[in-house]
């Protein structure tokens, strides 16, 4: 999309400096921007790479003249402005408006106006989809699933049967919503059950076959949720797995059956939440964080990358490590472990000194 | 499926209490059950949520009258009964019987009676599939693969060429069987080989390009195996990767080339087993467990979530931590680490006291 | 493919011993090889399983006569020879030459000679693909993507729009290149930003909604790169995510937006690299290794399985643990933790002895 820098400044809620008539055709990093690309100087390190004669997005308080710019948009929070700016210039084209002739859409499915549905899409019976859906090739949507307006489903995304999803849902390629939960039972008490009861040795080890518990519940997902490539959200056993509004779920994240996740959570790549766990609002899980089943994570918890959470976490806590503890506690513990060689030497010396004292006495 | 509660009691091998003529149309959690839904009171916590006038599944020993129920099914192990009950009420419809006209099925493929094959399925040359296969849309099956009876392959599942799979195999969406193994070699000894030989510093660092070792072996999977969404089992280099009967493999689990897995194992979400490792029978790996290549895990080993297994594990052991140790040892070690600040203080005080004693002497 | 053992010896650059006229139809492990299969005795443990009268691949220095072989190929590095040998005997057939009639290929796409394109493949507008492409069923390639010669794309692989890929690229089933990066911003400073600034407690917890930063950059991948099943490489925010020549990326690996990866790296299963991190040449990440965002990993770094890398790593370092430290340091730290019970006992005894000394004094 092409526009003047004045129009762009207005769209971003920023302040224009310099020649507002310059046409902007795209965005680039400082040092790599062409003459009509706006350089994104979102941090101090980028400022020195700005080219004289160029145009840029700057933080308020920066002097565009000092960098010899022709024009600039000044904003309070450049990273936030990037959101609007990248949305304007996103070149992804998507499938053509209408339904591709190769798509297989059930007659009972109801699809809102403005849909663009690509080749080899399969939409099952009684599916309801809102307005302006963009559905790339090879997507499948199972029967009786209901999806809101303005959704974007990328190539190979899988939404199974009887799932409910809000507006503006974004699903990256090969992500999966509504696969069966991982729920099995043995005729007698299993070894895992025994250990959970006491952490002790198992009384007796015997053969155990696993019988499948089917997943009758669906998945209910709120508005403005995004799922990364290969991410999975399993369906519930009896009631639905739930994901609140505004949650952002990165690539290869796994959310188990029956989980109840609040609003505005952020789960980074390869994080995993086992079945039946409840997660509050605005919880942030770093990359590769693991969360045990059947526990509770309070609102506003932040877990650093690689954290393993085995037990409930109170609201507002910042945690790290395996097992997860408060971040300060973890850092202190690591320090204590690093100091151990000195401690061993000190104790050794003490033993010697005390031995001498004893001998003397 | 609709049936009377008397029929349901008989199907589940349970004892009927109350009015056996009540129709059951589905199952729900206590407190959320409609008039014809059976409330699943599988644990004590659920009992208090039961509604008077309702119907329920209860553990033997519970008094249905105390909760004002109209009828109940009493069983010894409610969680086990749930398996049968959820199977009865699973509403998933699957593709229509027959082969969807858009599917591409090789003429040389042999497909048993009762198959339901959805849109855009691809079945390669010389494939053999048993009776009653349910194959959802977008599935692909490579040439010369042989699959048993009563299999269920969900949307986008990929089974590559020359794979052998038993009866009742279940594959969730976008899972992959038979991708190429991750096997590469450098012309000279690689840095990794040097380190494995001695854990010491590397003699010399040099450029190294990786040459691919192709995977000629297939995958052999037993009966009653289930794979979660996005899970992967790689093919073997020369002989086949093997998965025994009754194994349950959760979402995003990775099983490397040449692995030999026994019967009735349970691998939870995001667990990973590197190449050429042997795993015994009834081994349980918690979520995110990692297992090194070329090692051996004995029968009945249970590894807690997040455990990293670098070396052989004897049969029957319950392990936890990174590196994996006996669960008790791990818990003891964590306690010892938490107590370190006090130990540092004690040693410090001892040093002072001993110094005074020395000065006095 | 069938050939004499003399031809095979020449193709592998090895030395023929014995009857060069024997026909070789395949390869097998010693003890499982049929009469015309070459037994791969790549390690000492395999030698004793060789069958008299058979044919084998051996390391130079081994005496074929001692094992009663009829013929053998002797090579300096048997594992390297396996690369050539498995390539010769790989039985995977792939799609037929030409474009399957069900494939949807944009008129503006340019596809080189020798292509074999399977059913239900979708190739977008202005895509350019080199010679001899092998593209299995259900693959999708987004608009304006450019791919080199001799590529192999397996079932369900997803390459999004505006991606650039070199020659001999191999992509296993359901892998994804060019999904959107995981990049979000809050109107005010988020809790994560606060913690990164000081690791301290957060000043104030407030509601925060996440606004999406679109990914305008593509992905640029060099020559001879391979991706495992379900692996993901995200597109960059403004400039492209980059993967150098010769990189081998295993199943379910995740590489975040803006990452810059050098040449000849090897990332094992389920490893993950967060956004904007730079990785040098020949870096080896073991299974499940996690790498934080915005850091730098030097050339020739080797990280053992399960390592969590939170900070920059200098070139050539061999690391292990969470947080990552030098491998020796990690092993030493584990030893120190295991010795703690004894230390606690020693300090306890010291306290008693010193108390007695004090009492005496």
mmCIF file of C-alpha atoms in Angstrom, chain C residues 76-278:
data_model
loop_
_atom_site.group_PDB
_atom_site.id
_atom_site.type_symbol
_atom_site.label_atom_id
_atom_site.label_comp_id
_atom_site.label_asym_id
_atom_site.label_seq_id
_atom_site.Cartn_x
_atom_site.Cartn_y
_atom_site.Cartn_z
ATOM 1 C CA UNK C 76 38.545 -45.295 5.765
ATOM 2 C CA UNK C 77 35.348 -44.047 7.425
ATOM 3 C CA UNK C 78 32.432 -46.511 7.144
ATOM 4 C CA UNK C 79 29.888 -44.002 8.477
ATOM 5 C CA UNK C 80 30.753 -41.654 5.634
ATOM 6 C CA UNK C 81 30.485 -44.459 3.100
ATOM 7 C CA UNK C 82 26.985 -45.157 4.453
ATOM 8 C CA UNK C 83 25.926 -41.767 3.147
ATOM 9 C CA UNK C 84 26.689 -42.754 -0.444
ATOM 10 C CA UNK C 85 25.459 -46.285 0.001
ATOM 11 C CA UNK C 86 22.080 -45.325 1.484
ATOM 12 C CA UNK C 87 21.635 -42.753 -1.258
ATOM 13 C CA UNK C 88 22.135 -45.513 -3.862
ATOM 14 C CA UNK C 89 19.567 -47.790 -2.301
ATOM 15 C CA UNK C 90 16.892 -45.305 -1.165
ATOM 16 C CA UNK C 91 13.629 -46.901 -2.385
ATOM 17 C CA UNK C 92 11.405 -43.805 -2.014
ATOM 18 C CA UNK C 93 9.590 -43.327 -5.292
ATOM 19 C CA UNK C 94 8.060 -39.874 -5.114
ATOM 20 C CA UNK C 95 5.412 -38.457 -7.422
ATOM 21 C CA UNK C 96 5.455 -39.155 -11.148
ATOM 22 C CA UNK C 97 7.272 -36.769 -13.492
ATOM 23 C CA UNK C 98 5.118 -33.872 -14.590
ATOM 24 C CA UNK C 99 2.390 -31.988 -12.796
ATOM 25 C CA UNK C 100 -0.502 -34.009 -11.366
ATOM 26 C CA UNK C 101 -3.786 -32.829 -12.924
ATOM 27 C CA UNK C 102 -5.242 -32.000 -9.513
ATOM 28 C CA UNK C 103 -2.426 -29.565 -8.625
ATOM 29 C CA UNK C 104 -3.273 -25.860 -8.691
ATOM 30 C CA UNK C 105 -0.337 -23.995 -10.227
ATOM 31 C CA UNK C 106 -0.590 -20.254 -10.908
ATOM 32 C CA UNK C 107 -0.111 -19.309 -14.533
ATOM 33 C CA UNK C 108 2.543 -16.808 -13.540
ATOM 34 C CA UNK C 109 4.614 -19.492 -11.771
ATOM 35 C CA UNK C 110 7.812 -20.619 -13.510
ATOM 36 C CA UNK C 111 8.810 -24.220 -12.899
ATOM 37 C CA UNK C 112 12.096 -25.661 -14.226
ATOM 38 C CA UNK C 113 12.462 -28.822 -16.298
ATOM 39 C CA UNK C 114 12.256 -32.241 -14.702
ATOM 40 C CA UNK C 115 9.672 -31.426 -12.055
ATOM 41 C CA UNK C 116 7.555 -34.140 -10.406
ATOM 42 C CA UNK C 117 4.584 -32.523 -8.710
ATOM 43 C CA UNK C 118 2.035 -34.626 -6.826
ATOM 44 C CA UNK C 119 -1.697 -34.349 -6.179
ATOM 45 C CA UNK C 120 -3.266 -31.345 -4.437
ATOM 46 C CA UNK C 121 -0.117 -29.223 -4.576
ATOM 47 C CA UNK C 122 -0.749 -25.457 -4.650
ATOM 48 C CA UNK C 123 1.828 -23.133 -6.207
ATOM 49 C CA UNK C 124 1.101 -19.411 -5.952
ATOM 50 C CA UNK C 125 1.558 -16.486 -8.281
ATOM 51 C CA UNK C 126 5.026 -15.470 -9.455
ATOM 52 C CA UNK C 127 6.664 -18.467 -7.793
ATOM 53 C CA UNK C 128 9.951 -19.535 -9.388
ATOM 54 C CA UNK C 129 11.223 -23.102 -8.932
ATOM 55 C CA UNK C 130 14.474 -24.471 -10.426
ATOM 56 C CA UNK C 131 15.116 -27.768 -12.200
ATOM 57 C CA UNK C 132 14.218 -31.268 -11.044
ATOM 58 C CA UNK C 133 11.914 -30.327 -8.189
ATOM 59 C CA UNK C 134 10.253 -33.254 -6.412
ATOM 60 C CA UNK C 135 7.099 -32.025 -4.712
ATOM 61 C CA UNK C 136 4.908 -34.523 -2.885
ATOM 62 C CA UNK C 137 1.169 -34.232 -2.338
ATOM 63 C CA UNK C 138 -0.523 -31.432 -0.363
ATOM 64 C CA UNK C 139 2.476 -29.061 -0.473
ATOM 65 C CA UNK C 140 1.737 -25.326 -0.677
ATOM 66 C CA UNK C 141 4.056 -22.575 -1.904
ATOM 67 C CA UNK C 142 3.004 -18.956 -1.431
ATOM 68 C CA UNK C 143 3.258 -16.149 -3.969
ATOM 69 C CA UNK C 144 6.601 -14.673 -5.083
ATOM 70 C CA UNK C 145 8.621 -17.435 -3.438
ATOM 71 C CA UNK C 146 11.834 -18.425 -5.259
ATOM 72 C CA UNK C 147 13.316 -21.921 -4.875
ATOM 73 C CA UNK C 148 16.499 -23.419 -6.395
ATOM 74 C CA UNK C 149 17.252 -26.686 -8.205
ATOM 75 C CA UNK C 150 16.864 -30.287 -7.064
ATOM 76 C CA UNK C 151 14.584 -29.606 -4.109
ATOM 77 C CA UNK C 152 12.569 -32.286 -2.351
ATOM 78 C CA UNK C 153 9.395 -31.163 -0.580
ATOM 79 C CA UNK C 154 7.524 -33.893 1.287
ATOM 80 C CA UNK C 155 3.788 -34.222 1.966
ATOM 81 C CA UNK C 156 2.066 -31.229 3.537
ATOM 82 C CA UNK C 157 5.187 -29.042 3.670
ATOM 83 C CA UNK C 158 4.268 -25.340 3.764
ATOM 84 C CA UNK C 159 6.366 -22.598 2.211
ATOM 85 C CA UNK C 160 4.672 -19.242 2.619
ATOM 86 C CA UNK C 161 4.905 -16.159 0.395
ATOM 87 C CA UNK C 162 8.066 -14.214 -0.507
ATOM 88 C CA UNK C 163 10.585 -16.769 0.708
ATOM 89 C CA UNK C 164 13.927 -17.419 -1.021
ATOM 90 C CA UNK C 165 15.492 -20.884 -0.887
ATOM 91 C CA UNK C 166 18.663 -22.316 -2.478
ATOM 92 C CA UNK C 167 19.417 -25.598 -4.225
ATOM 93 C CA UNK C 168 18.954 -29.141 -2.884
ATOM 94 C CA UNK C 169 16.575 -28.020 -0.125
ATOM 95 C CA UNK C 170 14.864 -30.959 1.623
ATOM 96 C CA UNK C 171 11.709 -30.443 3.615
ATOM 97 C CA UNK C 172 10.075 -33.295 5.528
ATOM 98 C CA UNK C 173 6.290 -33.642 5.944
ATOM 99 C CA UNK C 174 4.317 -30.831 7.548
ATOM 100 C CA UNK C 175 7.342 -28.563 8.062
ATOM 101 C CA UNK C 176 6.657 -24.820 7.729
ATOM 102 C CA UNK C 177 8.792 -21.994 6.325
ATOM 103 C CA UNK C 178 7.659 -18.395 6.575
ATOM 104 C CA UNK C 179 4.849 -18.382 9.108
ATOM 105 C CA UNK C 180 4.339 -15.033 10.815
ATOM 106 C CA UNK C 181 6.737 -14.099 13.607
ATOM 107 C CA UNK C 182 5.539 -13.984 17.206
ATOM 108 C CA UNK C 183 5.774 -10.282 17.803
ATOM 109 C CA UNK C 184 3.355 -8.300 19.938
ATOM 110 C CA UNK C 185 3.409 -5.010 21.755
ATOM 111 C CA UNK C 186 1.376 -3.451 24.563
ATOM 112 C CA UNK C 187 0.349 0.218 24.583
ATOM 113 C CA UNK C 188 2.325 0.779 27.782
ATOM 114 C CA UNK C 189 5.452 -0.993 28.894
ATOM 115 C CA UNK C 190 4.584 -4.661 29.505
ATOM 116 C CA UNK C 191 5.436 -6.705 32.561
ATOM 117 C CA UNK C 192 8.035 -8.591 30.547
ATOM 118 C CA UNK C 193 9.774 -5.360 29.556
ATOM 119 C CA UNK C 194 9.841 -4.229 33.192
ATOM 120 C CA UNK C 195 11.405 -7.475 34.357
ATOM 121 C CA UNK C 196 14.026 -7.427 31.609
ATOM 122 C CA UNK C 197 15.110 -3.997 32.763
ATOM 123 C CA UNK C 198 15.801 -4.976 36.309
ATOM 124 C CA UNK C 199 14.837 -8.520 37.269
ATOM 125 C CA UNK C 200 13.097 -6.925 40.249
ATOM 126 C CA UNK C 201 9.464 -7.020 41.241
ATOM 127 C CA UNK C 202 7.072 -5.236 38.925
ATOM 128 C CA UNK C 203 6.071 -1.723 39.923
ATOM 129 C CA UNK C 204 2.438 -2.115 39.116
ATOM 130 C CA UNK C 205 0.382 -4.808 37.450
ATOM 131 C CA UNK C 206 -2.250 -3.657 34.988
ATOM 132 C CA UNK C 207 -4.351 -5.010 32.193
ATOM 133 C CA UNK C 208 -2.458 -5.328 28.965
ATOM 134 C CA UNK C 209 -3.749 -6.235 25.537
ATOM 135 C CA UNK C 210 -1.331 -7.379 22.868
ATOM 136 C CA UNK C 211 -1.200 -5.622 19.519
ATOM 137 C CA UNK C 212 0.205 -7.550 16.608
ATOM 138 C CA UNK C 213 3.347 -6.518 14.740
ATOM 139 C CA UNK C 214 3.020 -7.940 11.231
ATOM 140 C CA UNK C 215 5.897 -9.798 9.631
ATOM 141 C CA UNK C 216 6.926 -8.004 6.441
ATOM 142 C CA UNK C 217 10.290 -9.718 6.039
ATOM 143 C CA UNK C 218 10.574 -13.100 4.379
ATOM 144 C CA UNK C 219 12.953 -15.996 4.945
ATOM 145 C CA UNK C 220 16.208 -16.517 3.048
ATOM 146 C CA UNK C 221 17.584 -20.063 3.121
ATOM 147 C CA UNK C 222 20.916 -21.120 1.550
ATOM 148 C CA UNK C 223 21.879 -24.265 -0.356
ATOM 149 C CA UNK C 224 21.815 -27.838 1.004
ATOM 150 C CA UNK C 225 19.519 -27.120 3.919
ATOM 151 C CA UNK C 226 17.245 -29.851 5.329
ATOM 152 C CA UNK C 227 14.244 -29.449 7.615
ATOM 153 C CA UNK C 228 12.615 -32.244 9.634
ATOM 154 C CA UNK C 229 8.935 -33.056 9.995
ATOM 155 C CA UNK C 230 6.959 -30.317 11.727
ATOM 156 C CA UNK C 231 9.976 -27.972 11.932
ATOM 157 C CA UNK C 232 9.237 -24.233 11.637
ATOM 158 C CA UNK C 233 11.213 -21.193 10.492
ATOM 159 C CA UNK C 234 9.328 -17.915 10.955
ATOM 160 C CA UNK C 235 9.571 -14.938 8.632
ATOM 161 C CA UNK C 236 11.309 -11.709 9.742
ATOM 162 C CA UNK C 237 9.591 -8.558 10.927
ATOM 163 C CA UNK C 238 11.263 -6.113 8.567
ATOM 164 C CA UNK C 239 14.286 -7.887 7.114
ATOM 165 C CA UNK C 240 14.374 -11.606 6.388
ATOM 166 C CA UNK C 241 15.129 -14.446 8.775
ATOM 167 C CA UNK C 242 18.293 -16.106 7.397
ATOM 168 C CA UNK C 243 19.537 -19.693 7.389
ATOM 169 C CA UNK C 244 23.013 -20.283 5.905
ATOM 170 C CA UNK C 245 24.200 -23.044 3.590
ATOM 171 C CA UNK C 246 24.386 -26.640 4.733
ATOM 172 C CA UNK C 247 22.230 -26.301 7.868
ATOM 173 C CA UNK C 248 20.420 -29.452 9.040
ATOM 174 C CA UNK C 249 17.305 -28.859 11.122
ATOM 175 C CA UNK C 250 15.586 -31.806 12.792
ATOM 176 C CA UNK C 251 11.912 -32.542 13.502
ATOM 177 C CA UNK C 252 9.875 -30.025 15.501
ATOM 178 C CA UNK C 253 12.692 -27.482 15.694
ATOM 179 C CA UNK C 254 11.495 -23.877 15.957
ATOM 180 C CA UNK C 255 13.480 -20.901 14.621
ATOM 181 C CA UNK C 256 11.991 -17.524 15.494
ATOM 182 C CA UNK C 257 11.583 -14.376 13.425
ATOM 183 C CA UNK C 258 14.651 -12.339 12.459
ATOM 184 C CA UNK C 259 17.122 -15.067 13.446
ATOM 185 C CA UNK C 260 20.376 -15.047 11.484
ATOM 186 C CA UNK C 261 21.889 -18.531 11.337
ATOM 187 C CA UNK C 262 25.320 -19.205 9.764
ATOM 188 C CA UNK C 263 26.484 -22.162 7.665
ATOM 189 C CA UNK C 264 26.625 -25.893 8.433
ATOM 190 C CA UNK C 265 24.705 -25.762 11.704
ATOM 191 C CA UNK C 266 23.001 -28.867 13.101
ATOM 192 C CA UNK C 267 19.907 -28.437 15.292
ATOM 193 C CA UNK C 268 18.549 -31.664 16.800
ATOM 194 C CA UNK C 269 14.900 -32.487 17.494
ATOM 195 C CA UNK C 270 12.731 -30.011 19.400
ATOM 196 C CA UNK C 271 15.492 -27.413 19.730
ATOM 197 C CA UNK C 272 14.187 -23.857 19.670
ATOM 198 C CA UNK C 273 15.739 -20.481 18.936
ATOM 199 C CA UNK C 274 13.775 -17.400 19.952
ATOM 200 C CA UNK C 275 13.467 -14.290 17.799
ATOM 201 C CA UNK C 276 16.324 -12.074 16.599
ATOM 202 C CA UNK C 277 19.127 -14.328 17.836
ATOM 203 C CA UNK C 278 22.295 -14.657 15.758
#
